[in-house]
Amino acid sequence: MAAAPPDLQLLAQWREGDLAAGDRLFDRHFASIHRFFRNKVGEGLEDLVQQTFMACVEGKERFRSDSSFRTYLFGVAHNLLREHYRTRRRTAASIDFAETSAEDTGIGPNTLVGKRREQRLLLEALRRIPIDSQIVLELYYWEEMSASETAAVLGLPEGTVRGRVRRAKLLLKQQLGRLALSTEELDTTVGGLEGWAASLREVLAKADDDES
Amino acid sequence: MIDTLPDAPNGDDLDTFDEDVQARLKGAATDEELGIEGQRLRARLRAKMFGVDAAPLKIGRYAVLDTLGRGGMGVVYAAYDEALDRRVAVKLLQRDPDTDRSPGNDRLLREAQALARLSHPNVVQVYEVGTFDGRVFIAMEFLPGPTLRTWKTTHAPKWPEVLAKYIQAGEGLAAAHAHGVVHRDVKPANLLLGADGRVRVVDFGLARGIEPDAVTPVDTPPSAFDVAITQTGDVMGTPAYMSPEQIKMGPVDARSDQFSFCVALYEALFGVRPFAGESATDVMLAIVEGRLREPPRGHGVPPRVVRALQRGLHVRPDERFVDMRSLLDRLRDPTAPRRRLAWGVAAATLVILVWLAARGRGAEVGCPTFDDELAGIWDDAAAQTMTEAFTATGRPYATTIAANAGARLDRWVDAWAAGRKDVCEATRVRSEQSDALHDVRVGCLLRQRDAVARLVDQLTRADEQVVDHAWQGLAELPEPRTCVTAPAQGPITAKTTPVRARVQSWVDDAGALLFAGRAESAERSAGRAIEEAMSLDAPDLLADAYVLRGRARTKREGYAEAVEDFTTAIDVAEANRLDARAATGWIRRAKVHAWIDDAELARADARRAQAAVDRLDTPGVVAEELAIVLGDVAVAAGQGEEALTQYERAQALRTARVGPEDFSQVEILIGIGRAHELRGDAVATIAAYEEVERLRGRLFGEGHPLVGHDQYRLGQAHFSAGAPERARPHLEAAAVTYTALGGPLVVWAVRTHVLLTLVARQLGDEAMSLRHARLAARLAADRPAGDVDRITAVSLHAEELSMQGRWDDASVQWRELAEVSPTGLDASAAGAVVLAGINVGMAAHDRGDEQEALTWIERGRARAQLIDDPDMRAHAVASSLQGLARVQLALGRPDAAATSAGEGLAALGDRPIDDLRVRLWQARADALEAVDPSDPEVARLRTDARAKLEALGGVWPERLDPDDAGSG
């Protein structure tokens, strides 16, 4: 994994106070970090994205020279996410990332943007597997990170990550199957909504006529 | 909720799984998928972290195209209004946390809103004032220019042409002043000439802050001159055109604009500025000390204009003209024909005509002003009391309506005074009217005056109801002109006796109460008038009273009784040849019949109304009302083209009478929108509703229930036109209005959230659809259990929850619905309550609780029989059988399951409910396969199901044995 000089150069310039450089770096990675948090938290998305970048420039997290800026950034994001969940659940017993899913945390997704049905199902399935598994899979599928990059983000041995990816895929596949099946079984569409909307138009016209 | 792992599939399986997941995720990770919210977040964070103020992609509903200019107040963008397919200029004011709540900022917003309500040919049209991302924006007419300054250099016009253009600009300023808006930065650069030759004044009241120009072209540094002024700090305006009071930072009013206007006109006429100096400071000193330059010789400009300019340029505001209007009157050539008639209200026209006539004939003779006859009816004190009463109701739109009502009554008083004078002069000056006719017409005017006095009385004691209904009454003020031309014969000749006067007062009371929205009191007053008028020979009053009572009854939805009253009114009117009253009676009857969707009766009534109107010499407003009701009748009969023709005729007539901007145009525009809906023209529908929103928004400001309806209507039109992203902001605005007002409007909030749920589904935004479904259900919770809106909202909420896999939560909602009996409900509601019970069963089945599932599904099957609508009944029955088949399969009874699925298919028949049919095929295939895997029907059913599913746009699920998925 080759280091990406431009990223690191921009980071150095930003740390010197060059806001334009910071802006470029931010723009380059915003979409990834936004995606990372979006499917996991409801409230606080904006803060988490901002904190992630600010933590980088302030150097609060130690930067390991053998990793890329991107893995560093995701590492910071990952820690902040854990911290976020912990804060939310301060009163409850400590949250176990290996056993709890984003769905379980009771936090609605900020935006599930998949437009097509199968996309939505996948996003939903991702939300319903344990957060650790969700993160591993999203880094794998979305960010196309290798096992060693993912290991750098999560601060785990590479072998552990490989095992986790495999287990996560199985969990995802299972969830996906269940979701697909259960939504197929249901007859929830009342079928009258269009007619309902049309009838309201008439009601509205009368409400207005009555006023005039 | 973590499942035990099944035996791991082999590696090959996972590889194909990888491909599948990656294919599905393609697109989910692109920038496009960032969504508007994501893009906004990015812009917000960039601004926060790096001070980058990137051009937003959209401001409100306006798509930003380009940056036009930047100034101290903010940035001006060229933008595109997709809804109306037009270019607009959008000024986005700078966010300044320190001044956000300052009185200055509030004033700015208030003035911009006032400007948005002002429509004048010489004032830039402000379309919308709103907030975007916490900042105020103003969307206005896009005007490419040139400025009057550029025009002067490129066209070298002669002085009369220059004067004419500036008089136009002055008209714009006068109109703005009348709306309480002071410009504060009048200068040639803010006077733009349109391609149509019309001058528009731009940048009202906004040119404040450090830089003198609100808009400086991008990349052009301010001139040294401007920079010199910039250093002076807070002073606003461009120094050469600033008034002395502006320089001295004293109080600034409309007369300051007058001064600046005169500087600009002086410069345009004579080529030099009136106050000279070597530096900006010298110029300012000259202005403050009043060192006015003599115009250069040989300019040819009449002394009248020079003198007017000198007065307008006086150092003391008190020495200038009292207002722009007086200045403009002086600037105009008194021998030239007046051209003010083109704009304004018919009443104002009348005033001028009367004035001209009086002037031509020597107004010294004959008639006084009759001000005393109006004393105490509508004056400053009454206006003050009314405004206070309105404001005291706390309605957010009360002040706006009070201002509109005041203006309306001002115009009415003018028209009345003019009419009164005209009637007087027709006898005494022009000798063209008999004394008797004079008395008849004056009597008519005095009656109108008394009726208006009652309305004013209601207004000055306004409560919420009056505030909410006042605008209708104002649209129906009597027309003084009808008295001026009233014929000698007719009811108004009736001799006034004390009894008659008493009946008259009951009738007037009923009218005023109806106007104030107090339908029940109006009904009582009209009833008393009827009782007394019966024993009196006063058919005119009797007919009026019946019409008023009918209208009051219509308001409380007593349609049958209302029809009776209108019918009696017609009988009385026709027996006494009171054609206008007969026409009104028929029109009202037709309207009620159209409302209750009795197209045939409505059509017959409208024909009779037409005949009655044809008998009238001067149909006036009645002709407009007839055209409207003919449009209503056509709508009730579903005839879009005919409706459009009628409404457009009404529009033409009304426009000729009161102009295009009068708020009485709203009812016609709504009709035009409905006609276009029937014609299937979505674009025209939306355009009409946009216009309704604009006109009514100007009348009410924000927060009025009718403005909520306007937004809802627009949102629904966009939704029907397949544009959910455009529907969204309107519906959100409607939801805000309805929720804020509460009470009977909560049901509209429910409906709006339901529609927003559907909008969100089309947008693919699941979080949004769940949110709105939840809100709809929550707001509907206070409604009775069998209420259609409540059922719709709750079932939608449950459906949303189930789509996100939240079975338990969905079941809670379904259980609630399953308590409601389907008997007597309309098709969709009946279907919803029965399917809800079946779904509770399916959720139990999903948990593996087959016994409970069975109970719910059997119950659903029985309840399905109670549904009246045969299609919905078939749907529900088939659904229950599909569920039954699944449960029987799970209980290991594939034979029974196959039979159930088959019965379900039979119940469905050939009805086009394909998703359910696919599920029944699948259930039957699974059942038959369990009995005998080699059954040929299995493969056939699967092939059919797959083909149908894919034709529906669905995806064939990878078949997983439910047991593999583990137990929940």
CSV table of C-alpha atoms in Angstrom, one decimal, chain A residues 14 18-24 26-27 30-31 34-35 38 45-47 49-50 53-54 98-101 103-104 109-124 126-130 140-142 144 166-167 169-194 196-198 200-212, chain B residues 1-6 8-9 13-14 17-18 21-29 33-34 38 41-42 44-46 48-50 52 469 471-472 554-555 595 597 667 670 674 677 696 706 709 712-713 716 720 748 751 754 758 761 763-767 788-789 792 795-796 799 802-807 814 828 832 835 839 842 846 872 875 879 882 886 916 919 922 949 955 957-958 960 962 964-965 968:
chain,number,residue,atom,x,y,z
A,14,TRP,CA,-3.5,22.4,6.5
A,18,ASP,CA,-3.4,26.7,4.9
A,19,LEU,CA,-7.2,26.5,4.8
A,20,ALA,CA,-7.4,26.1,1.0
A,21,ALA,CA,-5.3,22.9,1.3
A,22,GLY,CA,-7.6,21.7,4.1
A,23,ASP,CA,-10.6,22.4,1.9
A,24,ARG,CA,-9.2,20.3,-0.9
A,26,PHE,CA,-11.9,17.7,2.9
A,27,ASP,CA,-13.5,17.7,-0.4
A,30,PHE,CA,-16.0,14.0,2.5
A,31,ALA,CA,-18.1,11.5,0.5
A,34,HIS,CA,-20.2,10.9,5.1
A,35,ARG,CA,-21.1,7.4,3.8
A,38,ARG,CA,-24.6,8.0,7.4
A,45,LEU,CA,-23.9,13.1,11.7
A,46,GLU,CA,-22.7,16.6,11.0
A,47,ASP,CA,-20.6,16.8,14.2
A,49,VAL,CA,-17.9,14.3,10.1
A,50,GLN,CA,-16.5,17.6,11.3
A,53,PHE,CA,-11.5,16.0,10.0
A,54,MET,CA,-10.7,18.3,12.8
A,98,ALA,CA,-19.6,-7.5,18.0
A,99,GLU,CA,-23.2,-8.3,19.1
A,100,THR,CA,-25.1,-5.2,18.5
A,101,SER,CA,-26.3,-3.9,15.1
A,103,GLU,CA,-30.7,-1.3,14.1
A,104,ASP,CA,-30.4,-2.6,17.7
A,109,PRO,CA,-30.5,5.8,9.8
A,110,ASN,CA,-30.0,9.4,8.9
A,111,THR,CA,-30.7,8.7,5.2
A,112,LEU,CA,-31.0,5.4,3.5
A,113,VAL,CA,-30.5,6.6,0.0
A,114,GLY,CA,-30.6,3.4,-2.1
A,115,LYS,CA,-33.2,4.1,-4.8
A,116,ARG,CA,-33.8,0.6,-6.1
A,117,ARG,CA,-35.4,-2.0,-4.0
A,118,GLU,CA,-32.5,-4.4,-4.0
A,119,GLN,CA,-30.2,-1.6,-2.9
A,120,ARG,CA,-32.5,-0.6,-0.1
A,121,LEU,CA,-32.7,-4.2,1.0
A,122,LEU,CA,-28.9,-4.4,1.1
A,123,LEU,CA,-28.5,-1.2,3.1
A,124,GLU,CA,-31.2,-2.4,5.5
A,126,LEU,CA,-26.2,-4.0,6.5
A,127,ARG,CA,-27.8,-2.1,9.3
A,128,ARG,CA,-29.1,-5.3,10.8
A,129,ILE,CA,-25.8,-7.1,11.3
A,130,PRO,CA,-23.4,-6.2,14.1
A,140,TYR,CA,-14.5,-3.9,1.9
A,141,TYR,CA,-17.3,-3.2,-0.6
A,142,TRP,CA,-17.6,0.5,-0.6
A,144,GLU,CA,-12.6,-1.3,-1.6
A,166,ARG,CA,-15.9,-13.8,6.1
A,167,ARG,CA,-18.2,-14.1,9.1
A,169,LYS,CA,-20.5,-11.8,4.7
A,170,LEU,CA,-22.3,-14.8,6.0
A,171,LEU,CA,-24.3,-12.7,8.4
A,172,LEU,CA,-25.2,-10.3,5.6
A,173,LYS,CA,-26.2,-13.1,3.3
A,174,GLN,CA,-28.5,-14.5,6.0
A,175,GLN,CA,-30.1,-11.1,6.7
A,176,LEU,CA,-30.5,-10.4,3.1
A,177,GLY,CA,-32.3,-13.7,2.6
A,178,ARG,CA,-34.6,-13.1,5.5
A,179,LEU,CA,-35.5,-9.6,4.4
A,180,ALA,CA,-36.1,-10.5,0.8
A,181,LEU,CA,-38.3,-13.3,1.9
A,182,SER,CA,-40.3,-11.5,4.5
A,183,THR,CA,-41.1,-8.4,2.4
A,184,GLU,CA,-42.2,-10.8,-0.4
A,185,GLU,CA,-44.7,-12.4,2.0
A,186,LEU,CA,-46.5,-9.4,3.1
A,187,ASP,CA,-49.5,-7.7,1.6
A,188,THR,CA,-49.2,-4.3,3.0
A,189,THR,CA,-50.2,-2.2,0.1
A,190,VAL,CA,-53.7,-1.0,0.7
A,191,GLY,CA,-53.9,-0.2,-3.0
A,192,GLY,CA,-56.2,2.7,-2.4
A,193,LEU,CA,-53.7,5.4,-1.9
A,194,GLU,CA,-54.0,6.9,-5.3
A,196,TRP,CA,-57.4,8.4,-1.6
A,197,ALA,CA,-55.2,11.2,-3.0
A,198,ALA,CA,-57.7,11.9,-5.8
A,200,LEU,CA,-58.8,14.5,-1.2
A,201,ARG,CA,-58.4,16.8,-4.1
A,202,GLU,CA,-62.1,17.1,-4.3
A,203,VAL,CA,-62.4,17.7,-0.5
A,204,LEU,CA,-59.8,20.4,-0.8
A,205,ALA,CA,-61.6,22.1,-3.6
A,206,LYS,CA,-64.7,22.2,-1.5
A,207,ALA,CA,-62.8,23.4,1.6
A,208,ASP,CA,-61.7,26.3,-0.5
A,209,ASP,CA,-65.0,26.9,-2.2
A,210,ASP,CA,-66.5,27.1,1.2
A,211,GLU,CA,-64.2,29.9,2.0
A,212,SER,CA,-64.9,31.8,-1.2
B,1,MET,CA,-31.2,-10.8,17.6
B,2,ILE,CA,-28.1,-12.3,16.2
B,3,ASP,CA,-28.7,-15.6,14.6
B,4,THR,CA,-26.8,-18.8,15.1
B,5,LEU,CA,-24.6,-19.3,12.1
B,6,PRO,CA,-25.7,-21.9,9.6
B,8,ALA,CA,-20.8,-22.0,6.2
B,9,PRO,CA,-21.4,-22.2,2.4
B,13,ASP,CA,-20.9,-19.3,-3.0
B,14,LEU,CA,-19.3,-16.4,-1.3
B,17,PHE,CA,-22.3,-13.4,-3.4
B,18,ASP,CA,-19.6,-10.7,-3.7
B,21,VAL,CA,-23.5,-7.3,-3.5
B,22,GLN,CA,-21.1,-5.2,-5.6
B,23,ALA,CA,-23.6,-5.0,-8.4
B,24,ARG,CA,-26.2,-3.8,-6.0
B,25,LEU,CA,-24.0,-1.3,-4.4
B,26,LYS,CA,-23.0,0.2,-7.7
B,27,GLY,CA,-24.4,3.6,-7.7
B,28,ALA,CA,-25.1,3.6,-4.0
B,29,ALA,CA,-21.6,5.0,-3.5
B,33,GLU,CA,-26.1,9.3,-4.2
B,34,LEU,CA,-24.7,11.8,-1.8
B,38,GLY,CA,-25.2,15.3,1.8
B,41,LEU,CA,-23.9,19.1,4.7
B,42,ARG,CA,-20.6,19.3,2.7
B,44,ARG,CA,-22.1,23.7,5.5
B,45,LEU,CA,-19.0,22.1,6.8
B,46,ARG,CA,-16.8,23.7,4.2
B,48,LYS,CA,-17.7,26.3,8.9
B,49,MET,CA,-14.2,24.8,8.7
B,50,PHE,CA,-12.6,26.7,5.9
B,52,VAL,CA,-15.6,28.7,2.0
B,469,HIS,CA,-62.9,35.8,6.8
B,471,TRP,CA,-60.8,39.1,2.9
B,472,GLN,CA,-64.0,37.6,1.4
B,554,THR,CA,-74.3,27.0,2.8
B,555,LYS,CA,-71.4,28.0,5.1
B,595,TRP,CA,-70.7,21.6,-4.8
B,597,ASP,CA,-71.9,17.2,-7.3
B,667,GLU,CA,-61.4,31.8,-6.9
B,670,ILE,CA,-58.4,27.9,-8.6
B,674,ARG,CA,-59.1,22.4,-11.6
B,677,GLU,CA,-56.4,19.1,-14.0
B,696,ARG,CA,-53.0,34.9,-1.7
B,706,LEU,CA,-55.9,29.2,3.0
B,709,HIS,CA,-54.3,24.9,1.2
B,712,TYR,CA,-51.1,21.6,-0.4
B,713,ARG,CA,-52.8,22.1,-3.7
B,716,GLN,CA,-50.5,17.6,-4.9
B,720,SER,CA,-49.6,14.1,-9.7
B,748,TRP,CA,-55.1,18.5,6.8
B,751,ARG,CA,-53.2,14.3,4.9
B,754,VAL,CA,-49.5,11.0,4.1
B,758,LEU,CA,-45.7,8.9,-0.8
B,761,ARG,CA,-41.2,6.8,-1.4
B,763,LEU,CA,-37.7,9.9,-3.9
B,764,GLY,CA,-36.4,6.7,-2.5
B,765,ASP,CA,-35.8,8.4,0.8
B,766,GLU,CA,-36.8,5.8,3.4
B,767,ALA,CA,-35.9,7.8,6.5
B,788,VAL,CA,-60.7,7.2,7.1
B,789,ASP,CA,-57.8,9.6,7.5
B,792,THR,CA,-54.9,5.7,6.1
B,795,SER,CA,-51.8,1.7,7.9
B,796,LEU,CA,-49.2,3.7,6.1
B,799,GLU,CA,-46.4,-0.4,6.1
B,802,SER,CA,-42.7,-3.4,8.0
B,803,MET,CA,-40.7,-2.2,4.9
B,804,GLN,CA,-37.8,-1.5,7.3
B,805,GLY,CA,-38.2,-4.9,8.8
B,806,ARG,CA,-39.6,-3.6,12.1
B,807,TRP,CA,-42.3,-6.3,12.4
B,814,TRP,CA,-51.9,-3.3,12.7
B,828,SER,CA,-59.4,1.5,0.7
B,832,ALA,CA,-56.7,-1.5,5.3
B,835,LEU,CA,-55.3,-6.6,5.8
B,839,ASN,CA,-50.5,-8.8,8.6
B,842,MET,CA,-48.0,-12.9,9.0
B,846,ASP,CA,-42.4,-14.7,10.7
B,872,MET,CA,-61.3,-5.0,-2.3
B,875,HIS,CA,-58.1,-8.8,-2.6
B,879,SER,CA,-54.5,-12.2,0.9
B,882,GLN,CA,-52.1,-16.6,0.8
B,886,ARG,CA,-47.8,-20.1,4.2
B,916,LEU,CA,-50.5,-10.9,-4.8
B,919,ARG,CA,-47.2,-14.6,-4.1
B,922,GLN,CA,-45.1,-19.0,-5.2
B,949,LEU,CA,-42.4,-10.4,-11.0
B,955,VAL,CA,-36.2,-8.9,-8.4
B,957,PRO,CA,-35.3,-13.4,-4.6
B,958,GLU,CA,-32.6,-16.0,-4.1
B,960,LEU,CA,-33.7,-19.6,0.8
B,962,PRO,CA,-36.8,-20.2,5.8
B,964,ASP,CA,-31.8,-21.8,6.9
B,965,ALA,CA,-32.2,-18.3,8.0
B,968,GLY,CA,-35.6,-14.9,14.9
